[in-house]
Amino acid sequence: MGGAPVYNWSAETQGIVLSSFFYGYGLTQALGGYGAGLLGGKLVLGSGLLLSSALTLLVPRAAELGVGVLVGLQALLGLAQGVIFPAQYTLWAKWAPPLERSRLMNIADAGCTFGTFSALLVAGIICQSLGWPLVFYIFGGVGCAWCLCWFLFVYEDPASHPWISAGEREYIVSSLAHQGSSHGRSLPLGAMAKSLPVWAIAVACFCTDWLFYMLLTSMPTFMSNVLHFDLREGCFFLRTSGSGTSGAAASEPLAASLGAMEVRVPRSLLCRTGSFPPCPTLGTGWGTSWLGCWLISSWPGMLLPSVFLVVVPYIGSSSTAAVVLLTLALTIISMTGAGININHIDIAPRYAGFLLGVTNTFGIIAGIIAPTAVGLLVSQDLQEGWRNAFFVAAALNVFGLIFYVAFGSGTVQGWAREEPAAP
């Protein structure tokens, strides 16, 4: 470890430090989307990542100064990173042609899962060879260097890019001409609040994130307390991450990241015009390509994990089968990205970043509530509590799927269209 400091923090203190990031992260979601629409996605995304990279360099020093300072820094990191994904969607609304949107955005999202996977592996190696403070120094430094490239080589829209061909520029601009320009200072908040397609996305985000965060935070405890599963036996990831519960927590996201990368890119190739027949029972709002994307990705991505969760309490003492089903559930739910996440741009491209920030906030709230609900259920009775926790998550996901299919839309909403300028 190279003489790196060790802090004997209790499990409760560790939980407070880790959760403080998400409290900050949830506060700037909608603000980041609004700022990206007003100031530009390039500036907001780049500034958020530059600030979070700089703050990452300060983590070891903050830990030396005390838990309170570290908690405050973690909250600031969350505030800085909360603007990144909404700003990204604002940029995609200006760059991604509708018929290529799913493919492009899911390839980009695959970079996130690959980055998580790679970072966890590399961090374990750095911790063992150089000490944990170097993880933050190296990753923070790389982030700052990447931001320099971002500001130099990224442009807000095709019209301002000096290097793309005239044909490519014309293709992108003409394909997006119907959606209008970015929003101004005012937002149609009343119309958004009354829009069923917006609520369909928000409810789906809440339900899927409930299941995702419940598994992400509680699966190691379930495997340890209920299945009595020793992850140290035959677990490659554990050998680089430690042992016991902390090792379980480290190995699970790695497995999920691998699975998500396998699902996302091939799935995006399905979303092409003409690949699926129109569906008259769902109305004209469900275009040919949108129907294919939503049904191929959102339907199995929400229903299959629910089925797996219902099955797990009844498979007896087979710990391996339970872990396989839970890992599959955590992996397959990533398929919803091609339908739910991209749907923001479908219904309101001018406000996509802001809407993503709003619906992401619903998901973050679910991520805060779900582990608490699991703790309350399990504290009453271990076996029955876990069964009820799985049933609640499965029922929420099925409800979210039904609500999304019933009220979702694939067309630009009237309140999201740009009004023609007065003569």
Short mmCIF file of C-alpha atoms in Angstrom, two decimals:
data_model
loop_
_atom_site.label_atom_id
_atom_site.label_comp_id
_atom_site.label_asym_id
_atom_site.label_seq_id
_atom_site.Cartn_x
_atom_site.Cartn_y
_atom_site.Cartn_z
CA MET A 1 0.00 0.00 0.00
CA GLY A 2 3.03 2.28 0.06
CA GLY A 3 2.27 3.72 3.52
CA ALA A 4 -1.20 4.94 2.55
CA PRO A 5 -3.31 6.03 5.53
CA VAL A 6 -5.99 3.67 6.83
CA TYR A 7 -9.19 4.99 8.42
CA ASN A 8 -11.13 2.75 10.76
CA TRP A 9 -14.57 4.07 9.90
CA SER A 10 -17.66 2.18 10.95
CA ALA A 11 -20.09 0.77 8.40
CA GLU A 12 -22.49 3.58 9.25
CA THR A 13 -19.83 6.23 8.58
CA GLN A 14 -18.90 4.58 5.30
CA GLY A 15 -22.55 4.62 4.27
CA ILE A 16 -22.84 8.33 5.06
CA VAL A 17 -19.71 9.12 3.02
CA LEU A 18 -20.91 7.11 0.02
CA SER A 19 -24.51 8.36 0.09
CA SER A 20 -23.50 12.03 0.36
CA PHE A 21 -22.50 11.95 -3.31
CA PHE A 22 -26.05 11.06 -4.38
CA TYR A 23 -27.66 13.84 -2.39
CA GLY A 24 -25.60 16.35 -4.34
CA TYR A 25 -26.06 14.41 -7.57
CA GLY A 26 -29.84 14.63 -7.35
CA LEU A 27 -29.92 18.38 -6.78
CA THR A 28 -28.35 19.43 -10.09
CA GLN A 29 -30.04 17.06 -12.53
CA ALA A 30 -32.83 19.39 -13.67
CA LEU A 31 -30.62 22.46 -13.23
CA GLY A 32 -27.95 20.91 -15.45
CA GLY A 33 -30.48 20.15 -18.17
CA TYR A 34 -31.88 23.67 -18.02
CA GLY A 35 -28.41 25.23 -18.10
CA ALA A 36 -27.37 23.04 -21.03
CA GLY A 37 -30.39 24.17 -23.03
CA LEU A 38 -29.66 27.79 -22.21
CA LEU A 39 -25.85 27.93 -22.33
CA GLY A 40 -25.01 24.90 -24.43
CA GLY A 41 -24.33 21.26 -23.66
CA LYS A 42 -20.62 21.52 -24.45
CA LEU A 43 -19.98 24.17 -21.81
CA VAL A 44 -22.12 22.62 -19.08
CA LEU A 45 -20.87 19.04 -19.58
CA GLY A 46 -17.24 20.06 -19.88
CA SER A 47 -17.41 22.37 -16.85
CA GLY A 48 -19.13 19.71 -14.75
CA LEU A 49 -16.54 17.09 -15.58
CA LEU A 50 -13.61 19.49 -15.14
CA LEU A 51 -14.87 20.55 -11.71
CA SER A 52 -15.51 16.96 -10.61
CA SER A 53 -12.06 15.90 -11.85
CA ALA A 54 -10.41 18.73 -9.91
CA LEU A 55 -12.40 17.85 -6.79
CA THR A 56 -11.36 14.20 -7.16
CA LEU A 57 -7.74 15.29 -6.70
CA LEU A 58 -8.70 16.65 -3.27
CA VAL A 59 -10.29 13.45 -1.90
CA PRO A 60 -7.18 12.09 -0.09
CA ARG A 61 -6.59 15.46 1.60
CA ALA A 62 -10.26 15.72 2.57
CA ALA A 63 -10.07 12.28 4.18
CA GLU A 64 -7.10 13.45 6.24
CA LEU A 65 -9.04 16.49 7.46
CA GLY A 66 -11.95 14.41 8.71
CA VAL A 67 -15.20 12.70 7.80
CA GLY A 68 -17.15 15.97 7.74
CA VAL A 69 -14.84 17.50 5.14
CA LEU A 70 -14.97 14.33 3.02
CA VAL A 71 -18.77 14.23 3.15
CA GLY A 72 -18.89 17.86 2.01
CA LEU A 73 -16.47 17.13 -0.83
CA GLN A 74 -18.50 14.09 -1.89
CA ALA A 75 -21.64 16.25 -2.02
CA LEU A 76 -19.79 18.80 -4.17
CA LEU A 77 -18.68 15.98 -6.47
CA GLY A 78 -22.29 14.93 -6.81
CA LEU A 79 -23.36 18.49 -7.60
CA ALA A 80 -20.69 18.73 -10.32
CA GLN A 81 -21.44 15.35 -11.89
CA GLY A 82 -25.21 15.82 -11.74
CA VAL A 83 -25.14 18.10 -14.79
CA ILE A 84 -23.22 15.71 -17.05
CA PHE A 85 -25.89 13.33 -18.33
CA PRO A 86 -28.59 15.98 -18.88
CA ALA A 87 -26.06 18.08 -20.81
CA GLN A 88 -25.09 15.04 -22.86
CA TYR A 89 -28.70 14.58 -23.98
CA THR A 90 -28.90 18.23 -24.96
CA LEU A 91 -25.93 17.65 -27.26
CA TRP A 92 -27.37 14.46 -28.71
CA ALA A 93 -30.57 16.31 -29.59
CA LYS A 94 -28.44 18.54 -31.83
CA TRP A 95 -26.17 15.88 -33.30
CA ALA A 96 -27.99 12.55 -33.59
CA PRO A 97 -30.32 12.04 -36.59
CA PRO A 98 -33.56 10.33 -35.47
CA LEU A 99 -32.91 7.12 -37.42
CA GLU A 100 -29.42 6.73 -35.92
CA ARG A 101 -30.13 8.09 -32.46
CA SER A 102 -30.56 4.82 -30.61
CA ARG A 103 -27.45 3.26 -32.09
CA LEU A 104 -25.23 6.29 -31.44
CA MET A 105 -26.44 6.94 -27.90
CA ASN A 106 -26.17 3.34 -26.81
CA ILE A 107 -22.65 3.03 -28.15
CA ALA A 108 -21.83 6.10 -26.04
CA ASP A 109 -23.60 4.58 -23.03
CA ALA A 110 -21.57 1.40 -23.51
CA GLY A 111 -18.53 3.60 -22.90
CA CYS A 112 -19.91 4.39 -19.44
CA THR A 113 -20.26 0.74 -18.50
CA PHE A 114 -16.87 -0.10 -19.96
CA GLY A 115 -15.38 2.82 -18.03
CA THR A 116 -16.92 1.54 -14.79
CA PHE A 117 -15.59 -1.94 -15.44
CA SER A 118 -12.11 -0.73 -16.35
CA ALA A 119 -11.91 1.77 -13.49
CA LEU A 120 -12.77 -0.86 -10.88
CA LEU A 121 -10.12 -3.22 -12.20
CA VAL A 122 -7.44 -0.55 -12.54
CA ALA A 123 -8.29 0.95 -9.14
CA GLY A 124 -7.73 -2.41 -7.47
CA ILE A 125 -4.33 -2.74 -9.07
CA ILE A 126 -3.32 0.82 -8.14
CA CYS A 127 -4.48 0.34 -4.55
CA GLN A 128 -2.39 -2.78 -4.13
CA SER A 129 0.75 -1.46 -5.82
CA LEU A 130 0.78 2.30 -5.20
CA GLY A 131 -1.76 2.98 -2.45
CA TRP A 132 -5.36 4.18 -2.60
CA PRO A 133 -4.60 7.96 -2.74
CA LEU A 134 -3.00 7.46 -6.18
CA VAL A 135 -6.35 6.23 -7.50
CA PHE A 136 -7.82 9.69 -6.99
CA TYR A 137 -4.73 11.52 -8.22
CA ILE A 138 -4.47 9.46 -11.42
CA PHE A 139 -8.17 9.44 -12.24
CA GLY A 140 -8.56 13.12 -11.40
CA GLY A 141 -5.55 14.01 -13.54
CA VAL A 142 -6.82 11.95 -16.47
CA GLY A 143 -10.20 13.66 -16.16
CA CYS A 144 -8.63 17.12 -16.28
CA ALA A 145 -6.56 16.18 -19.34
CA TRP A 146 -9.64 14.76 -21.06
CA CYS A 147 -11.52 18.01 -20.42
CA LEU A 148 -8.84 19.89 -22.33
CA CYS A 149 -9.51 17.66 -25.35
CA TRP A 150 -13.25 18.14 -24.87
CA PHE A 151 -13.09 21.93 -25.06
CA LEU A 152 -10.68 21.83 -28.02
CA PHE A 153 -12.38 19.26 -30.24
CA VAL A 154 -16.10 19.22 -29.35
CA TYR A 155 -18.56 21.63 -30.95
CA GLU A 156 -22.07 22.54 -29.85
CA ASP A 157 -23.80 21.66 -33.12
CA PRO A 158 -23.00 20.63 -36.71
CA ALA A 159 -23.40 24.19 -38.00
CA SER A 160 -20.44 25.40 -35.90
CA HIS A 161 -18.15 22.44 -36.60
CA PRO A 162 -15.33 23.43 -38.99
CA TRP A 163 -14.20 19.96 -40.10
CA ILE A 164 -17.23 17.88 -41.06
CA SER A 165 -18.18 17.71 -44.72
CA ALA A 166 -20.95 19.85 -46.16
CA GLY A 167 -22.95 16.73 -47.01
CA GLU A 168 -22.79 15.38 -43.48
CA ARG A 169 -23.69 18.77 -42.02
CA GLU A 170 -26.67 19.08 -44.34
CA TYR A 171 -27.83 15.55 -43.54
CA ILE A 172 -27.79 16.12 -39.78
CA VAL A 173 -29.29 19.61 -39.88
CA SER A 174 -32.07 18.66 -42.29
CA SER A 175 -33.01 15.54 -40.31
CA LEU A 176 -33.37 17.62 -37.13
CA ALA A 177 -35.04 20.67 -38.71
CA HIS A 178 -38.48 19.71 -37.40
CA GLN A 179 -37.50 19.84 -33.74
CA GLY A 180 -36.58 23.54 -33.50
CA SER A 181 -33.78 25.28 -31.64
CA SER A 182 -32.78 25.07 -27.97
CA HIS A 183 -35.14 26.54 -25.41
CA GLY A 184 -34.81 30.02 -23.94
CA ARG A 185 -35.13 31.17 -20.36
CA SER A 186 -38.76 30.12 -19.97
CA LEU A 187 -39.99 26.53 -19.90
CA PRO A 188 -43.53 25.18 -20.41
CA LEU A 189 -43.53 23.69 -16.91
CA GLY A 190 -47.32 23.51 -16.68
CA ALA A 191 -47.62 21.61 -19.95
CA MET A 192 -44.78 19.29 -18.94
CA ALA A 193 -46.45 18.54 -15.61
CA LYS A 194 -49.69 17.61 -17.37
CA SER A 195 -48.05 15.57 -20.13
CA LEU A 196 -48.75 11.83 -19.84
CA PRO A 197 -45.73 10.87 -22.02
CA VAL A 198 -43.48 12.73 -19.56
CA TRP A 199 -45.09 10.97 -16.62
CA ALA A 200 -44.74 7.65 -18.45
CA ILE A 201 -40.97 8.16 -18.62
CA ALA A 202 -40.76 9.41 -15.02
CA VAL A 203 -42.72 6.45 -13.63
CA ALA A 204 -40.66 3.99 -15.69
CA CYS A 205 -37.41 5.58 -14.45
CA PHE A 206 -38.57 5.39 -10.83
CA CYS A 207 -39.59 1.73 -11.12
CA THR A 208 -36.52 0.49 -13.01
CA ASP A 209 -34.11 2.42 -10.77
CA TRP A 210 -35.83 1.01 -7.68
CA LEU A 211 -34.99 -2.50 -8.86
CA PHE A 212 -31.52 -1.54 -10.08
CA TYR A 213 -30.39 0.25 -6.92
CA MET A 214 -32.00 -2.35 -4.67
CA LEU A 215 -29.92 -5.07 -6.29
CA LEU A 216 -26.79 -2.96 -6.53
CA THR A 217 -26.80 -2.08 -2.83
CA SER A 218 -28.47 -5.14 -1.26
CA MET A 219 -27.35 -8.12 -3.34
CA PRO A 220 -24.09 -8.69 -1.40
CA THR A 221 -26.02 -8.71 1.89
CA PHE A 222 -28.61 -11.13 0.49
CA MET A 223 -25.92 -13.50 -0.77
CA SER A 224 -24.12 -13.40 2.56
CA ASN A 225 -27.03 -13.58 5.03
CA VAL A 226 -29.57 -15.69 3.13
CA LEU A 227 -27.65 -17.79 0.63
CA HIS A 228 -24.52 -18.12 2.77
CA PHE A 229 -22.59 -17.81 -0.45
CA ASP A 230 -18.82 -17.50 -0.09
CA LEU A 231 -17.79 -15.22 -2.95
CA ARG A 232 -14.13 -15.87 -2.21
CA GLU A 233 -14.41 -19.31 -3.82
CA GLY A 234 -13.63 -19.10 -7.50
CA CYS A 235 -14.28 -15.33 -7.81
CA PHE A 236 -11.62 -13.64 -9.92
CA PHE A 237 -12.80 -10.11 -9.17
CA LEU A 238 -12.67 -10.73 -5.45
CA ARG A 239 -8.98 -11.44 -5.56
CA THR A 240 -8.37 -7.84 -6.64
CA SER A 241 -11.05 -6.25 -4.48
CA GLY A 242 -10.72 -7.75 -1.02
CA SER A 243 -12.94 -10.24 0.76
CA GLY A 244 -16.20 -10.55 2.60
CA THR A 245 -19.07 -8.14 1.99
CA SER A 246 -16.89 -5.39 0.53
CA GLY A 247 -15.56 -7.85 -2.03
CA ALA A 248 -19.07 -8.86 -2.94
CA ALA A 249 -20.00 -5.24 -3.46
CA ALA A 250 -17.01 -4.77 -5.72
CA SER A 251 -17.52 -7.89 -7.81
CA GLU A 252 -21.19 -7.33 -8.51
CA PRO A 253 -20.96 -4.07 -10.48
CA LEU A 254 -18.12 -5.55 -12.46
CA ALA A 255 -20.27 -8.48 -13.55
CA ALA A 256 -23.18 -6.16 -14.27
CA SER A 257 -20.98 -3.85 -16.34
CA LEU A 258 -19.82 -6.73 -18.48
CA GLY A 259 -23.37 -7.85 -19.07
CA ALA A 260 -24.59 -4.36 -19.87
CA MET A 261 -21.90 -3.92 -22.51
CA GLU A 262 -22.98 -7.17 -24.14
CA VAL A 263 -26.61 -6.06 -24.32
CA ARG A 264 -26.42 -2.43 -25.33
CA VAL A 265 -24.58 -2.26 -28.63
CA PRO A 266 -26.24 -5.19 -30.47
CA ARG A 267 -29.62 -4.03 -29.19
CA SER A 268 -29.19 -0.58 -30.70
CA LEU A 269 -28.71 -2.14 -34.14
CA LEU A 270 -32.34 -3.32 -34.03
CA CYS A 271 -33.72 0.21 -34.00
CA ARG A 272 -33.97 0.95 -37.68
CA THR A 273 -36.82 2.16 -39.77
CA GLY A 274 -38.54 -0.71 -41.53
CA SER A 275 -37.27 -3.35 -39.12
CA PHE A 276 -40.66 -3.63 -37.45
CA PRO A 277 -44.20 -3.38 -38.77
CA PRO A 278 -46.48 -0.61 -37.50
CA CYS A 279 -48.76 -1.48 -34.62
CA PRO A 280 -52.27 -0.07 -35.10
CA THR A 281 -53.41 -1.05 -31.61
CA LEU A 282 -50.96 1.39 -30.04
CA GLY A 283 -51.96 4.38 -32.15
CA THR A 284 -50.15 6.61 -34.56
CA GLY A 285 -47.92 8.04 -31.81
CA TRP A 286 -45.86 4.86 -31.94
CA GLY A 287 -43.85 5.17 -35.13
CA THR A 288 -42.35 2.17 -36.87
CA SER A 289 -38.82 2.49 -35.51
CA TRP A 290 -39.93 3.73 -32.08
CA LEU A 291 -42.22 0.77 -31.58
CA GLY A 292 -39.41 -1.61 -32.39
CA CYS A 293 -36.96 0.10 -30.02
CA TRP A 294 -39.40 0.33 -27.14
CA LEU A 295 -40.82 -3.17 -27.38
CA ILE A 296 -37.50 -4.88 -28.10
CA SER A 297 -35.67 -3.08 -25.27
CA SER A 298 -38.10 -1.79 -22.65
CA TRP A 299 -40.44 -4.77 -22.55
CA PRO A 300 -37.87 -7.49 -21.75
CA GLY A 301 -35.71 -5.01 -19.87
CA MET A 302 -38.49 -4.41 -17.34
CA LEU A 303 -40.43 -7.69 -17.36
CA LEU A 304 -37.68 -10.33 -17.31
CA PRO A 305 -35.90 -8.93 -14.21
CA SER A 306 -39.28 -8.94 -12.44
CA VAL A 307 -39.75 -12.62 -13.29
CA PHE A 308 -36.25 -13.43 -12.03
CA LEU A 309 -36.90 -11.66 -8.71
CA VAL A 310 -40.13 -13.58 -8.16
CA VAL A 311 -38.38 -16.89 -8.86
CA VAL A 312 -35.36 -16.34 -6.59
CA PRO A 313 -37.12 -16.94 -3.22
CA TYR A 314 -38.42 -20.31 -4.45
CA ILE A 315 -35.31 -21.94 -5.86
CA GLY A 316 -34.31 -23.49 -2.55
CA SER A 317 -30.72 -23.75 -1.43
CA SER A 318 -29.13 -23.29 -4.85
CA SER A 319 -27.04 -20.21 -4.17
CA THR A 320 -25.42 -20.35 -7.61
CA ALA A 321 -28.77 -20.27 -9.40
CA ALA A 322 -29.90 -17.33 -7.27
CA VAL A 323 -26.76 -15.34 -8.03
CA VAL A 324 -27.11 -16.07 -11.75
CA LEU A 325 -30.74 -14.87 -11.76
CA LEU A 326 -29.96 -11.72 -9.79
CA THR A 327 -26.99 -10.89 -12.00
CA LEU A 328 -29.12 -11.44 -15.10
CA ALA A 329 -31.77 -9.12 -13.64
CA LEU A 330 -29.18 -6.42 -12.99
CA THR A 331 -27.80 -6.88 -16.51
CA ILE A 332 -30.99 -7.12 -18.57
CA ILE A 333 -32.54 -4.04 -16.98
CA SER A 334 -29.88 -1.99 -18.81
CA MET A 335 -31.79 -2.73 -22.02
CA THR A 336 -34.40 -0.14 -21.05
CA GLY A 337 -31.97 2.62 -22.03
CA ALA A 338 -32.80 2.35 -25.74
CA GLY A 339 -36.46 3.00 -25.03
CA ILE A 340 -36.88 5.03 -21.87
CA ASN A 341 -33.80 7.26 -21.87
CA ILE A 342 -33.83 8.12 -25.56
CA ASN A 343 -37.57 8.76 -25.39
CA HIS A 344 -36.85 12.21 -23.88
CA ILE A 345 -35.49 13.34 -27.23
CA ASP A 346 -38.38 11.73 -29.10
CA ILE A 347 -41.11 13.68 -27.32
CA ALA A 348 -39.32 16.97 -26.60
CA PRO A 349 -35.93 17.41 -28.29
CA ARG A 350 -35.75 21.10 -27.31
CA TYR A 351 -36.13 20.19 -23.64
CA ALA A 352 -34.47 16.76 -23.63
CA GLY A 353 -31.72 17.69 -21.17
CA PHE A 354 -34.10 19.30 -18.70
CA LEU A 355 -36.57 16.41 -18.90
CA LEU A 356 -33.80 13.87 -18.39
CA GLY A 357 -32.72 15.78 -15.31
CA VAL A 358 -36.27 15.69 -13.94
CA THR A 359 -36.85 11.99 -14.61
CA ASN A 360 -33.36 11.11 -13.38
CA THR A 361 -34.28 12.81 -10.12
CA PHE A 362 -37.20 10.39 -9.82
CA GLY A 363 -34.74 7.55 -10.32
CA ILE A 364 -32.36 8.92 -7.69
CA ILE A 365 -35.23 9.22 -5.20
CA ALA A 366 -36.01 5.56 -5.86
CA GLY A 367 -32.34 4.74 -5.29
CA ILE A 368 -32.48 6.45 -1.89
CA ILE A 369 -35.78 4.89 -0.80
CA ALA A 370 -35.24 1.31 -2.04
CA PRO A 371 -32.33 0.30 0.26
CA THR A 372 -34.16 1.82 3.24
CA ALA A 373 -37.33 -0.12 2.39
CA VAL A 374 -35.31 -3.34 2.07
CA GLY A 375 -33.77 -2.73 5.48
CA LEU A 376 -37.18 -2.23 7.08
CA LEU A 377 -38.62 -5.37 5.50
CA VAL A 378 -35.63 -7.56 6.31
CA SER A 379 -35.43 -6.34 9.91
CA GLN A 380 -38.82 -7.89 10.65
CA ASP A 381 -38.13 -11.37 9.25
CA LEU A 382 -35.08 -12.38 7.23
CA GLN A 383 -36.56 -14.89 4.76
CA GLU A 384 -40.00 -13.33 4.41
CA GLY A 385 -38.51 -9.84 4.37
CA TRP A 386 -36.27 -10.59 1.39
CA ARG A 387 -39.14 -12.32 -0.42
CA ASN A 388 -41.35 -9.26 0.09
CA ALA A 389 -38.54 -6.94 -1.00
CA PHE A 390 -38.16 -8.87 -4.26
CA PHE A 391 -41.93 -8.94 -4.79
CA VAL A 392 -42.25 -5.18 -4.26
CA ALA A 393 -39.47 -4.47 -6.77
CA ALA A 394 -40.99 -6.89 -9.30
CA ALA A 395 -44.49 -5.44 -8.88
CA LEU A 396 -43.19 -1.89 -9.31
CA ASN A 397 -41.37 -2.85 -12.49
CA VAL A 398 -44.44 -4.50 -14.00
CA PHE A 399 -46.56 -1.49 -13.07
CA GLY A 400 -43.96 0.82 -14.63
CA LEU A 401 -43.98 -1.21 -17.84
CA ILE A 402 -47.78 -1.14 -18.10
CA PHE A 403 -47.90 2.61 -17.41
CA TYR A 404 -45.15 3.30 -19.92
CA VAL A 405 -46.74 1.25 -22.69
CA ALA A 406 -50.18 2.76 -21.98
CA PHE A 407 -49.18 6.44 -21.90
CA GLY A 408 -45.81 6.67 -23.67
CA SER A 409 -45.38 8.36 -27.03
CA GLY A 410 -42.80 8.54 -29.78
CA THR A 411 -43.78 11.86 -31.34
CA VAL A 412 -42.82 15.44 -30.53
CA GLN A 413 -45.41 16.91 -28.16
CA GLY A 414 -47.28 20.09 -29.06
CA TRP A 415 -45.85 22.04 -26.13
CA ALA A 416 -42.32 21.06 -27.23
CA ARG A 417 -42.60 22.50 -30.72
CA GLU A 418 -40.98 25.84 -31.50
CA GLU A 419 -43.54 28.50 -32.24
CA PRO A 420 -42.94 30.30 -35.56
CA ALA A 421 -41.49 33.76 -35.21
CA ALA A 422 -43.90 36.64 -35.66
CA PRO A 423 -43.54 38.41 -39.05
#
